[in-house]
PDB file of C-alpha atoms and ligand atoms in Angstrom:
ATOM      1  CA  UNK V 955       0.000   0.000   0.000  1.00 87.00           C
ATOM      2  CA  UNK V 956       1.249   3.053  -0.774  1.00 97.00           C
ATOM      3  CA  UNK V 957       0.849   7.031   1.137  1.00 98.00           C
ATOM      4  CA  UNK V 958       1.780   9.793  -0.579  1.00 98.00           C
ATOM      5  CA  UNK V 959       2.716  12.085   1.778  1.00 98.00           C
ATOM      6  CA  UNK V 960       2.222  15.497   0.322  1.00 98.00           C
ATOM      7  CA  UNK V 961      -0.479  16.384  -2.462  1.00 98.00           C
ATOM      8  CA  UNK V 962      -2.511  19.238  -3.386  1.00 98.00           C
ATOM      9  CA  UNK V 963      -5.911  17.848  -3.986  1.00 98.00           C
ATOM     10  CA  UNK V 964      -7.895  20.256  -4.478  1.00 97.00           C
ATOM     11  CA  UNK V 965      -6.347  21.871  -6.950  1.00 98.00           C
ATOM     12  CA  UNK V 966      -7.669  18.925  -9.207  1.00 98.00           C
ATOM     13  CA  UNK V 967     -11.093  18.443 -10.200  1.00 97.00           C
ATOM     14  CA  UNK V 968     -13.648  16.607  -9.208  1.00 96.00           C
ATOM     15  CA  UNK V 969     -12.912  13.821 -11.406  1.00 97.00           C
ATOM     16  CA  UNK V 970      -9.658  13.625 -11.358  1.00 98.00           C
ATOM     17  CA  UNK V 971      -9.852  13.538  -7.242  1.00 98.00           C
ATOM     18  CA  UNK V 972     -12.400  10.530  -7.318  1.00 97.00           C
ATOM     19  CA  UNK V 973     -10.155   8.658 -10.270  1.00 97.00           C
ATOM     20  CA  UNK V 974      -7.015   9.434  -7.359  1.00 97.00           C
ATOM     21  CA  UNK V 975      -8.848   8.588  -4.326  1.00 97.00           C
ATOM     22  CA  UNK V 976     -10.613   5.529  -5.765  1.00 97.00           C
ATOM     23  CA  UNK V 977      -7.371   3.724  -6.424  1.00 97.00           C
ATOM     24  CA  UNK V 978      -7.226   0.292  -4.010  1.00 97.00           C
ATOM     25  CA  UNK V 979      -3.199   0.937  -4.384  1.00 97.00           C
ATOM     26  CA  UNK V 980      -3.096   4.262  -2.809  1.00 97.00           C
ATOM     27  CA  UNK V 981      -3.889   3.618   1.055  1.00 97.00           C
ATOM     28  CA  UNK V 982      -3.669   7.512   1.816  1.00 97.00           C
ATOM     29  CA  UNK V 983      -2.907  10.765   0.802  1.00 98.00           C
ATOM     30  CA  UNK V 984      -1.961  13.648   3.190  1.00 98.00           C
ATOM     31  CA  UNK V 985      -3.565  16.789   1.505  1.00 98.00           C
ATOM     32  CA  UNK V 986      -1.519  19.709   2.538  1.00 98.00           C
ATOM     33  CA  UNK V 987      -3.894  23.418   2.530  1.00 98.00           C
ATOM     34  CA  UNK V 988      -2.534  26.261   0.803  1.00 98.00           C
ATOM     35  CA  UNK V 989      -4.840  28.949   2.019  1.00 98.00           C
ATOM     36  CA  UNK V 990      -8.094  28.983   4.002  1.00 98.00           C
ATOM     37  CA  UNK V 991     -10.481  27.913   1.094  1.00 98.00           C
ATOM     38  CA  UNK V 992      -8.583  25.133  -0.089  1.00 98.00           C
ATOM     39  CA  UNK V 993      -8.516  23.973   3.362  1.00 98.00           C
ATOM     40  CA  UNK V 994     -12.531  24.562   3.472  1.00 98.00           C
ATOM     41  CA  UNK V 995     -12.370  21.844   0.734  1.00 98.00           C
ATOM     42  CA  UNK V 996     -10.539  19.445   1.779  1.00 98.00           C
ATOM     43  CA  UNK V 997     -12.819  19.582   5.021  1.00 98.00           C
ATOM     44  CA  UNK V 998     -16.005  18.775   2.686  1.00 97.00           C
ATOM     45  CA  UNK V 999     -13.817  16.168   0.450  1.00 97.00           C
ATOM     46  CA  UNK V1000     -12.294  14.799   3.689  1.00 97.00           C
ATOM     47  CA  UNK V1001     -15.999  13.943   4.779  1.00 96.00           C
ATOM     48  CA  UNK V1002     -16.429  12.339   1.513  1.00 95.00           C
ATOM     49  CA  UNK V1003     -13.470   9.534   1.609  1.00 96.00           C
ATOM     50  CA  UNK V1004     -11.520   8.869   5.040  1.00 95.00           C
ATOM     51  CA  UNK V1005      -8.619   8.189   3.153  1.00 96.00           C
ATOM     52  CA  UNK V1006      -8.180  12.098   2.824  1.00 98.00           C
ATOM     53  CA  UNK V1007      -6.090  13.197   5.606  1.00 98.00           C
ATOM     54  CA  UNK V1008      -6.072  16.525   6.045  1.00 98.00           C
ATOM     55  CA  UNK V1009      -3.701  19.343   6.683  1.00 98.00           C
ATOM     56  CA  UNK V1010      -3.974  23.141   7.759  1.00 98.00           C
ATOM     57  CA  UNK V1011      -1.469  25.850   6.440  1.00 98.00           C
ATOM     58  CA  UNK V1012      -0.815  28.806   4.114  1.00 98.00           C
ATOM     59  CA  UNK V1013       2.183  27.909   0.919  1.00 98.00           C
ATOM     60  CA  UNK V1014       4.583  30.616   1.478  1.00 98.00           C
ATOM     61  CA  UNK V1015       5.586  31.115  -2.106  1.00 98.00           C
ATOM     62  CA  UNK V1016       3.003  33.639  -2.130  1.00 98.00           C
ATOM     63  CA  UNK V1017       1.697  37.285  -1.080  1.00 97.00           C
ATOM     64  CA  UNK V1018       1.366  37.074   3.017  1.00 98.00           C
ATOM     65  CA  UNK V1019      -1.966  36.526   4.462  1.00 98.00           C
ATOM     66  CA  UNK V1020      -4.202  39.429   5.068  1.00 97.00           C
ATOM     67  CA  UNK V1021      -5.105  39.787   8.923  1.00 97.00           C
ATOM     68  CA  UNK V1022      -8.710  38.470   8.579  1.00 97.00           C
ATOM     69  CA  UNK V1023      -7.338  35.193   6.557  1.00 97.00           C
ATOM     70  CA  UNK V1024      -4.905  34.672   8.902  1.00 98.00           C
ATOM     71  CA  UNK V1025      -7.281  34.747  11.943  1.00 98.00           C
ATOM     72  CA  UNK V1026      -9.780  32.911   9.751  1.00 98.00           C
ATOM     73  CA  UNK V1027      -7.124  30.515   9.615  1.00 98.00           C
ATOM     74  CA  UNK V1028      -6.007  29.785  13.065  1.00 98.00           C
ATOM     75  CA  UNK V1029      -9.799  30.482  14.675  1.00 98.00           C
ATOM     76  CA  UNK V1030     -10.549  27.506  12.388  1.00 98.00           C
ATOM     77  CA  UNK V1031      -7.401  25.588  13.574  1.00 98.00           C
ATOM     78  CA  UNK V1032      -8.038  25.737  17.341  1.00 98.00           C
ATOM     79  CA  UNK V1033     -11.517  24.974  16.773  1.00 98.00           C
ATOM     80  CA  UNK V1034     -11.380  22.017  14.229  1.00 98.00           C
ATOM     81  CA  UNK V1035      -7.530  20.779  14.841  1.00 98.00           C
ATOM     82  CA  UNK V1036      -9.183  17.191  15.678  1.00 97.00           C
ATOM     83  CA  UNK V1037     -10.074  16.984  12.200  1.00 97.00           C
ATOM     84  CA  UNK V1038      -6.259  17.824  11.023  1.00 98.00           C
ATOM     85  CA  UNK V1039      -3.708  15.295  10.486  1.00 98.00           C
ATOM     86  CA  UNK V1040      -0.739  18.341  10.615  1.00 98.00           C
ATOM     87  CA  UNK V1041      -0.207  21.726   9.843  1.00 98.00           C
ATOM     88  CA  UNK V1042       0.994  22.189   6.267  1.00 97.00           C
ATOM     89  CA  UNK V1043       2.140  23.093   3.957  1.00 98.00           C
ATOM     90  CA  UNK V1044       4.036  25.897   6.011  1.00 98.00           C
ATOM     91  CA  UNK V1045       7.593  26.869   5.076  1.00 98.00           C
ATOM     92  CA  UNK V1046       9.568  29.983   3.795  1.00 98.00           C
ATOM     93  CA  UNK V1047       9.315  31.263   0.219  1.00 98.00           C
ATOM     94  CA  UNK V1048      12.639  30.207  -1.461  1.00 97.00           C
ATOM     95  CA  UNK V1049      11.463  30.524  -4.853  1.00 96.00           C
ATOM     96  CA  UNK V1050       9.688  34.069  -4.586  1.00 97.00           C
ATOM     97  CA  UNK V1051      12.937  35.482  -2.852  1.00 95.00           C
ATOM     98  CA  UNK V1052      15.024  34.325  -5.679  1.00 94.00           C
ATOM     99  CA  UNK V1053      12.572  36.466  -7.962  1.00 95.00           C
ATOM    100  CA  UNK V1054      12.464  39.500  -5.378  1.00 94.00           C
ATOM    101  CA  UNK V1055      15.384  39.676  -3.324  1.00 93.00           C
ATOM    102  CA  UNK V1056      13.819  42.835  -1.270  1.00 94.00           C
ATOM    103  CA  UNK V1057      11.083  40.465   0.160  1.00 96.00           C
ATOM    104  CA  UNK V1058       9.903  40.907   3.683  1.00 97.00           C
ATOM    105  CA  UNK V1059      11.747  37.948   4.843  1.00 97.00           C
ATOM    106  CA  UNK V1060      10.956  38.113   8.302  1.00 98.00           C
ATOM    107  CA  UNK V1061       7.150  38.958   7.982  1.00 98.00           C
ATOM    108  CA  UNK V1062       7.225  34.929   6.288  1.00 98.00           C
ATOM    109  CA  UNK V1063       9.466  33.445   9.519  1.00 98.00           C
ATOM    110  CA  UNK V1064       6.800  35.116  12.135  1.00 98.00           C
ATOM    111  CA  UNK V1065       3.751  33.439  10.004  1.00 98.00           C
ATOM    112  CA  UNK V1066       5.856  30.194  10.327  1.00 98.00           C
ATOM    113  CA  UNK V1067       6.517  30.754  14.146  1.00 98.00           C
ATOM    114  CA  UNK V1068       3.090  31.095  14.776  1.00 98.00           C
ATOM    115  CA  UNK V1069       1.933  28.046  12.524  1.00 98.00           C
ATOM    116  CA  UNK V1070       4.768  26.159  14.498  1.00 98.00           C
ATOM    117  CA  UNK V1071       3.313  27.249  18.135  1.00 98.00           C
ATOM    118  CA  UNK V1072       0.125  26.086  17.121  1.00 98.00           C
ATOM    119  CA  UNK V1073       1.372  22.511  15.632  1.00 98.00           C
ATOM    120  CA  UNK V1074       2.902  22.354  19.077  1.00 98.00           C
ATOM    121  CA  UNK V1075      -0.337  23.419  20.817  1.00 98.00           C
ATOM    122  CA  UNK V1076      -2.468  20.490  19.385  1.00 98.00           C
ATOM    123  CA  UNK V1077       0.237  17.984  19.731  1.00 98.00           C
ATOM    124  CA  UNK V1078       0.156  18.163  15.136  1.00 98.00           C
ATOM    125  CA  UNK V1079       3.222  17.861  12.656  1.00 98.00           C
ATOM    126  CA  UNK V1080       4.856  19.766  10.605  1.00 98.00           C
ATOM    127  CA  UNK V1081       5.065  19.734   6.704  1.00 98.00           C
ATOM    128  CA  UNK V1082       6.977  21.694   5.894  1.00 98.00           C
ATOM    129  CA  UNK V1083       8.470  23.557   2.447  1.00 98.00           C
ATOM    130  CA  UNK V1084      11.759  24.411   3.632  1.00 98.00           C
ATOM    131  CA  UNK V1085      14.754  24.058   1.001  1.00 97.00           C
ATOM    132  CA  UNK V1086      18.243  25.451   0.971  1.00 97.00           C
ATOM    133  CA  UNK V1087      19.291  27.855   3.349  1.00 96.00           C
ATOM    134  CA  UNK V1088      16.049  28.208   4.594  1.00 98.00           C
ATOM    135  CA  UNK V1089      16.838  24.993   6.599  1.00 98.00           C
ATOM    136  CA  UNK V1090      18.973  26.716   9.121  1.00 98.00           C
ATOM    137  CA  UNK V1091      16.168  29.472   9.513  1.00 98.00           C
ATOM    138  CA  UNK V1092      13.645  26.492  10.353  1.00 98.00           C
ATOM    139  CA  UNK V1093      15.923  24.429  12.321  1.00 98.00           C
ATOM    140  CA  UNK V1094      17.207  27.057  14.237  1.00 98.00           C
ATOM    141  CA  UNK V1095      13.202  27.930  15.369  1.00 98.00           C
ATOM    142  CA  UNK V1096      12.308  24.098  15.546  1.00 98.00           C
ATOM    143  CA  UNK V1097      15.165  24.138  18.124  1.00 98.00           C
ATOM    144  CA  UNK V1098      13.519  26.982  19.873  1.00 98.00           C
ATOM    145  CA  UNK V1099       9.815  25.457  20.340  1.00 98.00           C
ATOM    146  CA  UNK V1100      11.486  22.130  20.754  1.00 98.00           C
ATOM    147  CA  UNK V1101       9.411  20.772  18.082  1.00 98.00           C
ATOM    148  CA  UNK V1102       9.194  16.916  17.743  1.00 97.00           C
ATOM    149  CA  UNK V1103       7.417  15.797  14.695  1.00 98.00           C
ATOM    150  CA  UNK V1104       8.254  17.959  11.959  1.00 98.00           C
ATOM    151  CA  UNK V1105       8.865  16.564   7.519  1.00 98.00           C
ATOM    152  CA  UNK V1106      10.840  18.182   4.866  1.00 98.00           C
ATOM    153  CA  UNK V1107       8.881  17.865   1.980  1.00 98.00           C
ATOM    154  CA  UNK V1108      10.901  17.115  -1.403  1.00 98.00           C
ATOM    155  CA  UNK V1109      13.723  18.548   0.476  1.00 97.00           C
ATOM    156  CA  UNK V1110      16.550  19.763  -1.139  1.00 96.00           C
ATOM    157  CA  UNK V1111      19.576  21.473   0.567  1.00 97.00           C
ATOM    158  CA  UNK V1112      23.507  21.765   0.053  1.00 97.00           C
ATOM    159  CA  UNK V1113      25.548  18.921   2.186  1.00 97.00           C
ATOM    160  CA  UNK V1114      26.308  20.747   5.057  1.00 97.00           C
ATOM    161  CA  UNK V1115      22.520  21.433   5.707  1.00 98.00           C
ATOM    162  CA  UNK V1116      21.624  18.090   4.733  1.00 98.00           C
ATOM    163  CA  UNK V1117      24.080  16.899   7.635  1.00 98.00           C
ATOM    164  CA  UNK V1118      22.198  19.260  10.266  1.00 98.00           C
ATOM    165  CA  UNK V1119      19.219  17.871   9.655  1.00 98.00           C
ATOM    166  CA  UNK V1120      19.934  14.343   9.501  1.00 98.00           C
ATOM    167  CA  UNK V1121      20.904  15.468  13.253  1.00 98.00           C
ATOM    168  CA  UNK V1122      17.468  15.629  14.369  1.00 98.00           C
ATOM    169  CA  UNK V1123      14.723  12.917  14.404  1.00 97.00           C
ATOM    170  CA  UNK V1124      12.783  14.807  11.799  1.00 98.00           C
ATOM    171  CA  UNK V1125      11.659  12.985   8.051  1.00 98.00           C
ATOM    172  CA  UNK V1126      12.141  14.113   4.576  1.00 98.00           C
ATOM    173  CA  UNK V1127      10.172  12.770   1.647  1.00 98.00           C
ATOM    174  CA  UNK V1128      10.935  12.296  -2.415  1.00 98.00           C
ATOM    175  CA  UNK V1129       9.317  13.412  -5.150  1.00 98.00           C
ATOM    176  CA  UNK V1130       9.769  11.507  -8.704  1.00 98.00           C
ATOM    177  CA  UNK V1131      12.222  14.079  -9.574  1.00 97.00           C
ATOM    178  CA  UNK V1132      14.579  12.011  -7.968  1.00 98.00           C
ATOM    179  CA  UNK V1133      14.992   9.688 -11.067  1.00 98.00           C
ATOM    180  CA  UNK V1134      16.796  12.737 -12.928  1.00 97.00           C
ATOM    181  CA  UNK V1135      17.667  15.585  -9.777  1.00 97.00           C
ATOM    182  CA  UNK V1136      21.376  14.751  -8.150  1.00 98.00           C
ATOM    183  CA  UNK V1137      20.065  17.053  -5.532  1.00 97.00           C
ATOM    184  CA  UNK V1138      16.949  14.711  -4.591  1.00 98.00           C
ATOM    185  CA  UNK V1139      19.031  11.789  -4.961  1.00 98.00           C
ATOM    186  CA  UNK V1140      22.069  12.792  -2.579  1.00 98.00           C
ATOM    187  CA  UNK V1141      19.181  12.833  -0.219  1.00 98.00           C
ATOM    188  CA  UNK V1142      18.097   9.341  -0.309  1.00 98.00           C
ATOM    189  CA  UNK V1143      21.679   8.439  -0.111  1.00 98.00           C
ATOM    190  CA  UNK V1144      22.109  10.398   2.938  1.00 98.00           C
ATOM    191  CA  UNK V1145      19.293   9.769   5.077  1.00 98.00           C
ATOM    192  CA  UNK V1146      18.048   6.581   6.122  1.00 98.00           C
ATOM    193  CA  UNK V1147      15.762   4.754   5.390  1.00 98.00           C
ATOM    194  CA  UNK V1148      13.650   4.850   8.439  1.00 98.00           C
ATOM    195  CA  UNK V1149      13.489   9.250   7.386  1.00 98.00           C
ATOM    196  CA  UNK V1150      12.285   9.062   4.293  1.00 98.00           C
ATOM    197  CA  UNK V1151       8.802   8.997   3.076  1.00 98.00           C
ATOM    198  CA  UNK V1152       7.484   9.466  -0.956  1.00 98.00           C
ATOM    199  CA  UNK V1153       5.465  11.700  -2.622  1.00 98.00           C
ATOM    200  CA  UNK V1154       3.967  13.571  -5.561  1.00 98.00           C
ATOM    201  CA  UNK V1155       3.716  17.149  -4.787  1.00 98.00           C
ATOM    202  CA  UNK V1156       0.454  16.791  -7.509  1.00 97.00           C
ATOM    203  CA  UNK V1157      -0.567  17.948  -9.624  1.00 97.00           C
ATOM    204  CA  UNK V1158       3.157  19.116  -9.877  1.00 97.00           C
ATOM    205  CA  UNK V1159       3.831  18.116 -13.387  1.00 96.00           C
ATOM    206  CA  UNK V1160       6.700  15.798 -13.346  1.00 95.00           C
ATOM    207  CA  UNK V1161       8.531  15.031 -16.649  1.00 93.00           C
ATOM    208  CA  UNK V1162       7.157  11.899 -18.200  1.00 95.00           C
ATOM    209  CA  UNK V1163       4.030  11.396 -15.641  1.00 97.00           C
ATOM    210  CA  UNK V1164       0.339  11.547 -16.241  1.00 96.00           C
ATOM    211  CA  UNK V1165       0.004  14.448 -12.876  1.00 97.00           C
ATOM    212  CA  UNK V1166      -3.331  12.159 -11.782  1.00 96.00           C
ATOM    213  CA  UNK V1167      -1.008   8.879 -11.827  1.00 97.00           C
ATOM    214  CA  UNK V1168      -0.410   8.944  -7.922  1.00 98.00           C
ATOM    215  CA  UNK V1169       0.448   5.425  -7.642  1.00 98.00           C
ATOM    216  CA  UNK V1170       2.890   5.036 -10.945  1.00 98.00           C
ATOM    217  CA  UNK V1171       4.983   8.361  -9.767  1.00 98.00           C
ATOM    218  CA  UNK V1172       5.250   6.511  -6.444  1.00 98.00           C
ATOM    219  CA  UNK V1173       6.294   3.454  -7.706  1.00 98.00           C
ATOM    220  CA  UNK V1174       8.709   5.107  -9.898  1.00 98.00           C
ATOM    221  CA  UNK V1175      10.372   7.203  -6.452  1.00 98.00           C
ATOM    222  CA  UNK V1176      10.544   3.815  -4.806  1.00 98.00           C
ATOM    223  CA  UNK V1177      12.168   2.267  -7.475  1.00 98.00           C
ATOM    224  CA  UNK V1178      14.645   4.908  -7.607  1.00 98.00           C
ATOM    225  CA  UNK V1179      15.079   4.281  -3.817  1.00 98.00           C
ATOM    226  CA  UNK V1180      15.516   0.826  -3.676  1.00 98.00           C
ATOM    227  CA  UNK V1181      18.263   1.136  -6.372  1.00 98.00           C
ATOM    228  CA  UNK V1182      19.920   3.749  -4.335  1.00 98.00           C
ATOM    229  CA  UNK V1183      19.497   1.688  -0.866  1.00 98.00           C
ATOM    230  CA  UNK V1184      20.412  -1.548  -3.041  1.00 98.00           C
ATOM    231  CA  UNK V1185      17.288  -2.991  -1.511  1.00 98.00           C
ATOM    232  CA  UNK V1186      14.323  -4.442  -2.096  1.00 98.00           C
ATOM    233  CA  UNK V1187      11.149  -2.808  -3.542  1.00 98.00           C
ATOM    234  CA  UNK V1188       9.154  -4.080  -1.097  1.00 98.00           C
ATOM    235  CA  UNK V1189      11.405  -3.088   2.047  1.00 98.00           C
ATOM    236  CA  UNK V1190      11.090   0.776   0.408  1.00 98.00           C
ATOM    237  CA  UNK V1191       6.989   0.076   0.682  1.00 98.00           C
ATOM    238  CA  UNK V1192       6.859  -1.223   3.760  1.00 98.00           C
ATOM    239  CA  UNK V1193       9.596   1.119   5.868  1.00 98.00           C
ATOM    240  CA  UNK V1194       7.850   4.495   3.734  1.00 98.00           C
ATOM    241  CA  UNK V1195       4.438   3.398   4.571  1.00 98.00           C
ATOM    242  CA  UNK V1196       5.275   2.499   7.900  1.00 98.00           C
ATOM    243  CA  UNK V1197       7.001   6.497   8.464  1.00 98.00           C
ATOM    244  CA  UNK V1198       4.297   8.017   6.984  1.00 98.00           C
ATOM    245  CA  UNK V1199       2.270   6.129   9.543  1.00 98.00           C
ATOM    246  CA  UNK V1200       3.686   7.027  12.493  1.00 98.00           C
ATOM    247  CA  UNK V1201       4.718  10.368  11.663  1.00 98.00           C
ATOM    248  CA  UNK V1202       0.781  11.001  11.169  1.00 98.00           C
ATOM    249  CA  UNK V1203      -0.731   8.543  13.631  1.00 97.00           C
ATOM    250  CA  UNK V1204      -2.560   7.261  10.333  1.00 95.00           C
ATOM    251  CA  UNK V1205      -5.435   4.743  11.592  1.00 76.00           C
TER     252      UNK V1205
HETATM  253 ZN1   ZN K1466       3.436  21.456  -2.120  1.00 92.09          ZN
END
């Protein structure tokens, strides 16, 4: 069985959620929020099939939250956070700082302090979209609220930052970019196997996938990772599936 482990469902449609969430092969799918109508969504989808597990956050490769989304946001967290399997996707804007270097960089790490106080509040974990040299920025306030449960999603870093995280108990996961991305693959090489869980980052178009094939760009990413590990296909399944698990007290 197989758990993908971050996935933007709602920004598929209808059909193409039921043809993804209708698959016997795919045993669960943490659905990671970008804003507070997409998490409105996956409530009402959630309702619809159990195997939706869902996750609160704002993406921070975007404009900041006004003040009433934000507080629409975390009312709804401390009111709801039963139904929430983490908070995510949270993280620091990489990307749009590349493209605008005079960002308001610290305006983005107070949002994430707050969405990490409130993951530690309800006991919830992290996923997170950290890459970089954002990862010292995030470790360094991890540290800080001596967060526990935290996952680097398709994490990508330079070696020495690689090296501080693979310090700490927390998991990274693997997109299919890993079959042509040094970058992803220096990752699976580096971390155990016991860190790492998979995932699509869909509808992310991947080169060479169909974006509503969940379970083939799994497959492929665990593939990749058993020829890395020079292991067995089936270990990969069962050691992801199990992280993924226990990372997000799956039932
Ligand atoms: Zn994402």
């Amino acid at each position: 069985m197989l758990i993908d482990s971050h996935l933007h469902l709602v920004q598929y449609n209808d059909q193409q959620i039921t043809q993804i969430i209708s698959n016997p092969n795919i045993a669960g799918v943490i659905a990671v929020s970008t804003d507070f109508q997409s998490l409105l969504r996956l409530e009402q989808l959630q309702q619809q099939f159990p195997k939706i597990h869902i996750c609160a956050g704002f993406h921070p490769e975007q404009p900041l939250p006004t003040q009433v989304e934000k507080a629409q946001l975390f009312n709804w967290i401390a009111k709801n956070h039963a139904k929430l399997t983490a908070i995510g996707e949270v993280g620091l804007p990489h990307y749009l700082k590349r493209e605008n270097p005079n960002l308001d960089y610290q305006a983005y790490i107070d949002l994430l302090e707050e969405f990490m106080l409130i993951s530690k509040r309800f006991d919830l974990p992290l996923n997170l979209h950290i890459v970089y040299d954002d990862t010292q920025i995030a470790l360094d306030l991890l540290t800080k609220h001596q967060i526990q449960k935290a996952h680097f999603h398709w994490f990508k870093a330079s070696d020495e930052m690689l090296q501080k995280v693979l310090a700490t108990n927390y998991l990274v996961s693997i997109t299919s970019d890993i079959l042509v991305n040094p970058k992803t693959q220096r990752v699976a090489e580096l971390f155990p196997l016991e860190r790492i869980m998979i995932e699509t980052d869909g509808p992310w178009q991947h080169d060479g996938f169909d974006i509503c094939d969940i379970e083939g760009q799994l497959n492929a990413v665990i593939g990749k990772i058993a020829e890395i590990k020079k292991t067995s296909i089936q270990q990969v399944i069962f050691q992801t599936d199990l992280n993924a698990q226990q990372l997000y007290l799956l039932k």
